[in-house]
Amino acid sequence: DAGVIQSPRHEVTEMGQEVTLRCKPISGHDYLFWYRQTMMRGLELLIYFNNNVPIDDSGMPEDRFSAKMPNASFSTLKIQPSEPRDSAVYFCASSGRVSISGNTIYFGEGSWLTVV
Amino acid sequence: GNSVTQMEGPVTLSEEAFLTINCTYTATGYPSLFWYVQYPGEGLQLLLKATKADDKGSNKGFEATYRKETTSFHLEKGSVQVSDSAVYFCALIRFPYKYIFGTGTRLKVLA
């Protein structure tokens, strides 16, 4: 089974440039999450979607960050303009229907972003 | 608020040693609890989970028991291998569907 697919795996860009990270969730999953991982702050939830609708974007650091989910099989996280402090690993994750007992989320392999 | 606290790493052990990684949580009600593992250069993978008090999750020789009275979910393994070297994350889920992760504990197993 295909897991969560992210692209690019690695990106090096110059400060001020636009960065677009892409994610294809597992087919049939209706929750999609974007996380950022850094040494200093650990794993942070940026935003999550349910049925393509953003539910909680309180973790998005500032207006330079935006996320979209135009359909059930695709999402983007965009940073414009990028800054060196945005350097991190960005993970996309997806999960199936929520239940009261909780559910497993499946992570992609991450997009390693370096802004110089 | 809801939070997860893990022991600081790194934890360095010799092969075949006993492993314990402590995890405690703060939450209202009875959240589901999880351990995820991250191998170098990869995303997080579910290792085990428990959905109610006294449940024991287990996988690949790892175990953790949901202790309501001590609000803990400590990860244990009787005999670690070099291949267990990774970062381990404790997590809980709160409705409506927000995962809260601990800071992660790096484990290094020496041959």
CSV table of C-alpha atoms in Angstrom, one decimal:
chain,number,residue,atom,x,y,z
A,1,ASP,CA,0.0,0.0,0.0
A,2,ALA,CA,1.3,3.5,-0.8
A,3,GLY,CA,1.8,5.6,2.3
A,4,VAL,CA,1.7,9.3,2.6
A,5,ILE,CA,3.8,10.7,-0.2
A,6,GLN,CA,5.6,14.0,0.2
A,7,SER,CA,7.7,16.1,-2.3
A,8,PRO,CA,10.3,17.3,-2.5
A,9,ARG,CA,12.3,15.2,-0.1
A,10,HIS,CA,15.0,17.9,0.1
A,11,GLU,CA,15.0,21.5,-0.8
A,12,VAL,CA,17.6,24.2,-0.5
A,13,THR,CA,16.4,27.7,-1.3
A,14,GLU,CA,17.5,31.2,-0.9
A,15,MET,CA,15.9,33.6,1.6
A,16,GLY,CA,13.0,35.4,0.1
A,17,GLN,CA,12.1,32.7,-2.3
A,18,GLU,CA,8.7,30.9,-2.4
A,19,VAL,CA,8.7,27.3,-1.2
A,20,THR,CA,5.9,24.9,-1.9
A,21,LEU,CA,5.7,21.5,-0.2
A,22,ARG,CA,3.3,18.9,-1.5
A,23,CYS,CA,1.5,16.0,0.0
A,24,LYS,CA,-0.6,13.1,-1.2
A,25,PRO,CA,-2.4,11.4,1.7
A,26,ILE,CA,-3.3,7.8,1.9
A,27,SER,CA,-6.3,7.0,-0.2
A,28,GLY,CA,-9.5,7.1,1.8
A,29,HIS,CA,-8.1,9.1,4.7
A,30,ASP,CA,-10.1,12.2,5.5
A,31,TYR,CA,-7.8,13.9,7.9
A,32,LEU,CA,-4.6,15.5,6.8
A,33,PHE,CA,-2.0,17.1,9.1
A,34,TRP,CA,1.1,19.3,8.5
A,35,TYR,CA,3.8,19.2,11.2
A,36,ARG,CA,7.1,20.9,11.5
A,37,GLN,CA,10.1,19.4,13.3
A,38,THR,CA,13.1,21.3,14.6
A,39,MET,CA,15.7,20.6,17.2
A,40,MET,CA,14.7,23.6,19.3
A,41,ARG,CA,10.9,23.2,19.2
A,42,GLY,CA,10.4,19.5,18.5
A,43,LEU,CA,7.3,18.4,16.6
A,44,GLU,CA,4.7,21.2,16.1
A,45,LEU,CA,1.3,20.8,14.5
A,46,LEU,CA,0.9,23.6,12.0
A,47,ILE,CA,-2.6,22.9,10.6
A,48,TYR,CA,-5.0,20.1,10.0
A,49,PHE,CA,-7.8,19.4,7.5
A,50,ASN,CA,-10.9,17.3,7.7
A,51,ASN,CA,-12.6,16.5,4.4
A,52,ASN,CA,-10.4,19.1,2.7
A,53,VAL,CA,-11.6,21.8,5.1
A,54,PRO,CA,-9.0,23.5,7.5
A,55,ILE,CA,-10.1,22.7,11.0
A,56,ASP,CA,-7.3,24.2,13.1
A,57,ASP,CA,-4.6,26.5,11.8
A,58,SER,CA,-3.6,27.9,15.2
A,59,GLY,CA,-0.1,26.4,14.8
A,60,MET,CA,0.7,28.3,11.6
A,61,PRO,CA,3.5,30.6,12.6
A,62,GLU,CA,2.7,33.7,10.6
A,63,ASP,CA,1.1,35.0,7.5
A,64,ARG,CA,4.0,33.8,5.4
A,65,PHE,CA,2.7,30.3,5.8
A,66,SER,CA,-0.4,29.1,4.0
A,67,ALA,CA,-1.9,25.6,3.4
A,68,LYS,CA,-4.5,24.4,0.9
A,69,MET,CA,-6.2,21.1,0.2
A,70,PRO,CA,-8.0,21.5,-3.1
A,71,ASN,CA,-9.1,17.8,-3.1
A,72,ALA,CA,-9.0,14.7,-1.1
A,73,SER,CA,-5.7,13.5,-2.6
A,74,PHE,CA,-3.5,16.6,-2.5
A,75,SER,CA,-2.4,19.3,-0.2
A,76,THR,CA,0.3,22.0,-0.3
A,77,LEU,CA,2.1,24.0,2.3
A,78,LYS,CA,3.5,27.3,1.0
A,79,ILE,CA,6.0,29.6,2.5
A,80,GLN,CA,6.4,33.0,0.9
A,81,PRO,CA,8.8,34.7,1.5
A,82,SER,CA,11.0,32.0,3.1
A,83,GLU,CA,13.4,32.9,5.9
A,84,PRO,CA,16.4,31.0,7.3
A,85,ARG,CA,14.4,30.3,10.5
A,86,ASP,CA,12.0,28.3,8.4
A,87,SER,CA,14.6,25.6,8.0
A,88,ALA,CA,13.1,22.4,9.3
A,89,VAL,CA,11.7,19.1,8.4
A,90,TYR,CA,8.0,19.4,7.4
A,91,PHE,CA,5.9,16.3,7.8
A,92,CYS,CA,2.6,15.5,6.3
A,93,ALA,CA,0.4,12.9,7.9
A,94,SER,CA,-3.1,11.5,7.3
A,95,SER,CA,-5.6,9.4,9.2
A,96,GLY,CA,-8.9,7.7,8.7
A,97,ARG,CA,-12.3,8.5,10.3
A,98,VAL,CA,-12.0,9.8,13.8
A,99,SER,CA,-13.3,7.6,16.7
A,100,ILE,CA,-13.7,8.4,20.3
A,101,SER,CA,-10.9,5.9,21.1
A,102,GLY,CA,-8.4,7.7,18.9
A,103,ASN,CA,-6.8,6.7,15.6
A,104,THR,CA,-3.4,6.1,14.1
A,105,ILE,CA,-1.9,8.8,12.0
A,106,TYR,CA,0.5,7.9,9.2
A,107,PHE,CA,3.4,10.1,8.5
A,108,GLY,CA,5.2,10.8,5.3
A,109,GLU,CA,9.0,10.7,5.1
A,110,GLY,CA,9.2,14.5,5.4
A,111,SER,CA,10.5,17.4,3.3
A,112,TRP,CA,13.8,18.6,4.5
A,113,LEU,CA,13.9,22.4,3.9
A,114,THR,CA,17.0,24.5,4.2
A,115,VAL,CA,16.7,28.3,3.6
A,116,VAL,CA,20.1,30.0,3.2
B,1,GLY,CA,-4.1,22.1,29.5
B,2,ASN,CA,-3.1,18.8,27.8
B,3,SER,CA,0.6,17.9,27.7
B,4,VAL,CA,3.0,15.0,27.5
B,5,THR,CA,6.3,14.9,29.3
B,6,GLN,CA,9.1,12.5,28.4
B,7,MET,CA,12.4,11.8,30.0
B,8,GLU,CA,15.3,13.7,28.6
B,9,GLY,CA,17.7,11.9,26.3
B,10,PRO,CA,19.9,10.7,24.9
B,11,VAL,CA,19.6,7.3,26.5
B,12,THR,CA,22.6,5.1,25.7
B,13,LEU,CA,22.5,1.4,26.4
B,14,SER,CA,24.4,-1.7,25.5
B,15,GLU,CA,22.8,-4.4,23.4
B,16,GLU,CA,20.5,-6.7,25.4
B,17,ALA,CA,20.1,-4.2,28.2
B,18,PHE,CA,16.6,-3.4,29.6
B,19,LEU,CA,15.0,-0.2,28.4
B,20,THR,CA,12.6,2.1,30.1
B,21,ILE,CA,11.6,5.5,28.7
B,22,ASN,CA,9.3,7.4,31.0
B,23,CYS,CA,6.2,9.3,29.8
B,24,THR,CA,3.6,11.1,31.9
B,25,TYR,CA,0.7,13.1,30.7
B,26,THR,CA,-1.7,15.8,31.8
B,27,ALA,CA,-5.2,15.7,30.3
B,28,THR,CA,-8.8,15.9,31.2
B,29,GLY,CA,-10.7,12.6,30.9
B,30,TYR,CA,-9.0,9.5,29.5
B,31,PRO,CA,-7.2,10.2,26.3
B,32,SER,CA,-5.8,7.5,24.0
B,33,LEU,CA,-2.0,7.1,24.4
B,34,PHE,CA,0.6,6.3,21.8
B,35,TRP,CA,4.3,5.6,21.3
B,36,TYR,CA,5.8,6.6,17.9
B,37,VAL,CA,9.3,5.8,16.7
B,38,GLN,CA,11.4,7.8,14.3
B,39,TYR,CA,14.4,6.2,12.6
B,40,PRO,CA,17.0,8.4,11.1
B,41,GLY,CA,15.9,10.2,8.0
B,42,GLU,CA,12.3,8.9,8.2
B,43,GLY,CA,8.9,10.0,9.4
B,44,LEU,CA,7.2,8.8,12.6
B,45,GLN,CA,5.7,5.3,12.8
B,46,LEU,CA,3.2,4.0,15.2
B,47,LEU,CA,4.9,1.6,17.6
B,48,LEU,CA,2.0,0.8,20.0
B,49,LYS,CA,-1.1,2.4,21.5
B,50,ALA,CA,-3.5,2.0,24.4
B,51,THR,CA,-7.0,3.4,24.4
B,52,LYS,CA,-8.2,2.9,28.0
B,53,ALA,CA,-6.8,2.6,31.6
B,54,ASP,CA,-4.9,-0.7,32.3
B,55,ASP,CA,-4.6,-1.5,28.6
B,56,LYS,CA,-1.2,-2.7,27.6
B,57,GLY,CA,0.1,-1.9,24.1
B,58,SER,CA,2.8,-4.1,22.7
B,59,ASN,CA,4.8,-4.5,19.4
B,60,LYS,CA,8.2,-5.7,18.4
B,61,GLY,CA,9.1,-6.6,22.0
B,62,PHE,CA,8.1,-3.1,23.3
B,63,GLU,CA,5.4,-2.7,25.9
B,64,ALA,CA,3.6,0.2,27.6
B,65,THR,CA,0.8,0.1,30.1
B,66,TYR,CA,-1.8,2.9,30.5
B,67,ARG,CA,-1.7,3.8,34.2
B,68,LYS,CA,-4.5,6.1,35.1
B,69,GLU,CA,-3.5,6.4,38.8
B,70,THR,CA,0.0,7.7,37.9
B,71,THR,CA,-1.0,9.3,34.5
B,72,SER,CA,1.9,7.4,32.9
B,73,PHE,CA,2.6,5.4,29.8
B,74,HIS,CA,6.2,4.2,30.2
B,75,LEU,CA,7.8,2.4,27.3
B,76,GLU,CA,9.8,-0.8,28.1
B,77,LYS,CA,11.7,-3.5,26.3
B,78,GLY,CA,13.5,-6.4,27.9
B,79,SER,CA,16.4,-6.7,25.6
B,80,VAL,CA,17.3,-3.9,23.1
B,81,GLN,CA,19.1,-4.3,19.9
B,82,VAL,CA,21.3,-1.9,17.8
B,83,SER,CA,18.4,-1.7,15.4
B,84,ASP,CA,16.2,-0.1,18.1
B,85,SER,CA,18.4,3.1,17.9
B,86,ALA,CA,15.9,5.8,17.1
B,87,VAL,CA,13.9,8.7,18.6
B,88,TYR,CA,10.8,7.7,20.6
B,89,PHE,CA,7.8,10.0,21.0
B,90,CYS,CA,5.0,9.6,23.5
B,91,ALA,CA,1.7,11.2,22.4
B,92,LEU,CA,-1.9,11.5,23.4
B,93,ILE,CA,-5.0,12.4,21.3
B,94,ARG,CA,-7.6,14.8,22.4
B,95,PHE,CA,-11.0,15.2,20.7
B,96,PRO,CA,-11.5,16.7,18.2
B,97,TYR,CA,-8.6,14.9,16.9
B,98,LYS,CA,-5.6,16.8,18.0
B,99,TYR,CA,-2.4,14.8,18.7
B,100,ILE,CA,0.0,16.2,21.3
B,101,PHE,CA,3.5,14.8,21.1
B,102,GLY,CA,6.3,14.8,23.7
B,103,THR,CA,9.7,16.2,22.9
B,104,GLY,CA,11.1,12.8,22.0
B,105,THR,CA,13.8,10.7,23.6
B,106,ARG,CA,16.8,9.6,21.6
B,107,LEU,CA,17.9,6.0,22.2
B,108,LYS,CA,21.4,4.8,21.2
B,109,VAL,CA,22.2,1.1,21.5
B,110,LEU,CA,25.8,0.1,21.3
B,111,ALA,CA,26.9,-3.3,20.1
